[in-house]
């Protein structure tokens, strides 16, 4: 059975359990996961297509732009080439299928689209089915793990290459571009996300974008980036210092690395996402930096760079073998300094497998 045929069988079991007659899939990663069509969406209103899955049928509604690739990439689906809008076409197919309860991804559809569907099919209900496909996606198949491993290895290689050009005076932007070019020249399909480089006091901004700031000696610089290989993302952060680091930077880097090692050492299938978060957070709190770690410990990674499960204080997810998650503790000291170190980790039956191999040493000669 092909990967998509087995995924279809699994989502149909979910439909039965939820008493849904059909599932309308509009989220692009969910669409790719279920049918195989690689095309992504453009901006809002530029969908590459929707899926309608019932217990017997599977339809891919797509435009002329993607119809040809759909026929080869999505062989388990009947391709309906649009001559009308997506909601109009979906309403026609739903009418032909005589379905009533149609699960829809409310978190992804606009309110306008949902109202349009309801107006066209007043006899149907459209209960929220957000997260159903994401829950399947959270547990990776061996081929998916293999793609993530390739993405992680490419990301490690890019970092090593970036460190070779890192000199005092190079700008954050120039370093980010060097890393991006390496990733793209070595097989990354675009990027998992924009390369992030933050140095000096800007290292205290957890989501900093690279600027023209010149990187100096003795200050923190962190790099956060990920390749995308066969659609699957990697996610890696390292914090470095050109030359000797001061006492404070060495201290917070050591605390973050200890939090990372403690969390990775404690991760296991069956653990709650909240407990996983606490593994790393408790180390940072015990060192007196709890307030300086304002984000969650980690997140699932796959077709999307942020996907379930969440390793956070609010998570209700439970870790299972086959999940791939980041562990990324950080300490951010406003206007002064910041450190984040992030590894990608595969949960297995017996424990964990750390996919990121890049060294964690702070000081570069
Ligand atoms: Zn990251
Ligand atoms: Zn991350």
Coordinates of C-alpha atoms in Angstrom, one line a residue, residues 272-274 309-310 312-319:
X272 CA 3.0 14.9 28.5
X273 CA 4.0 18.0 26.5
X274 CA 3.7 20.0 29.7
X309 CA 3.1 18.1 19.6
X310 CA 3.7 21.2 21.6
X312 CA 4.8 23.9 26.4
X313 CA 3.2 24.9 29.7
X314 CA -0.2 24.7 28.0
X315 CA 0.3 21.6 26.0
X316 CA -2.2 18.7 26.2
X317 CA -0.3 16.5 23.8
X318 CA 1.3 13.2 24.8
X319 CA 4.7 12.1 23.3

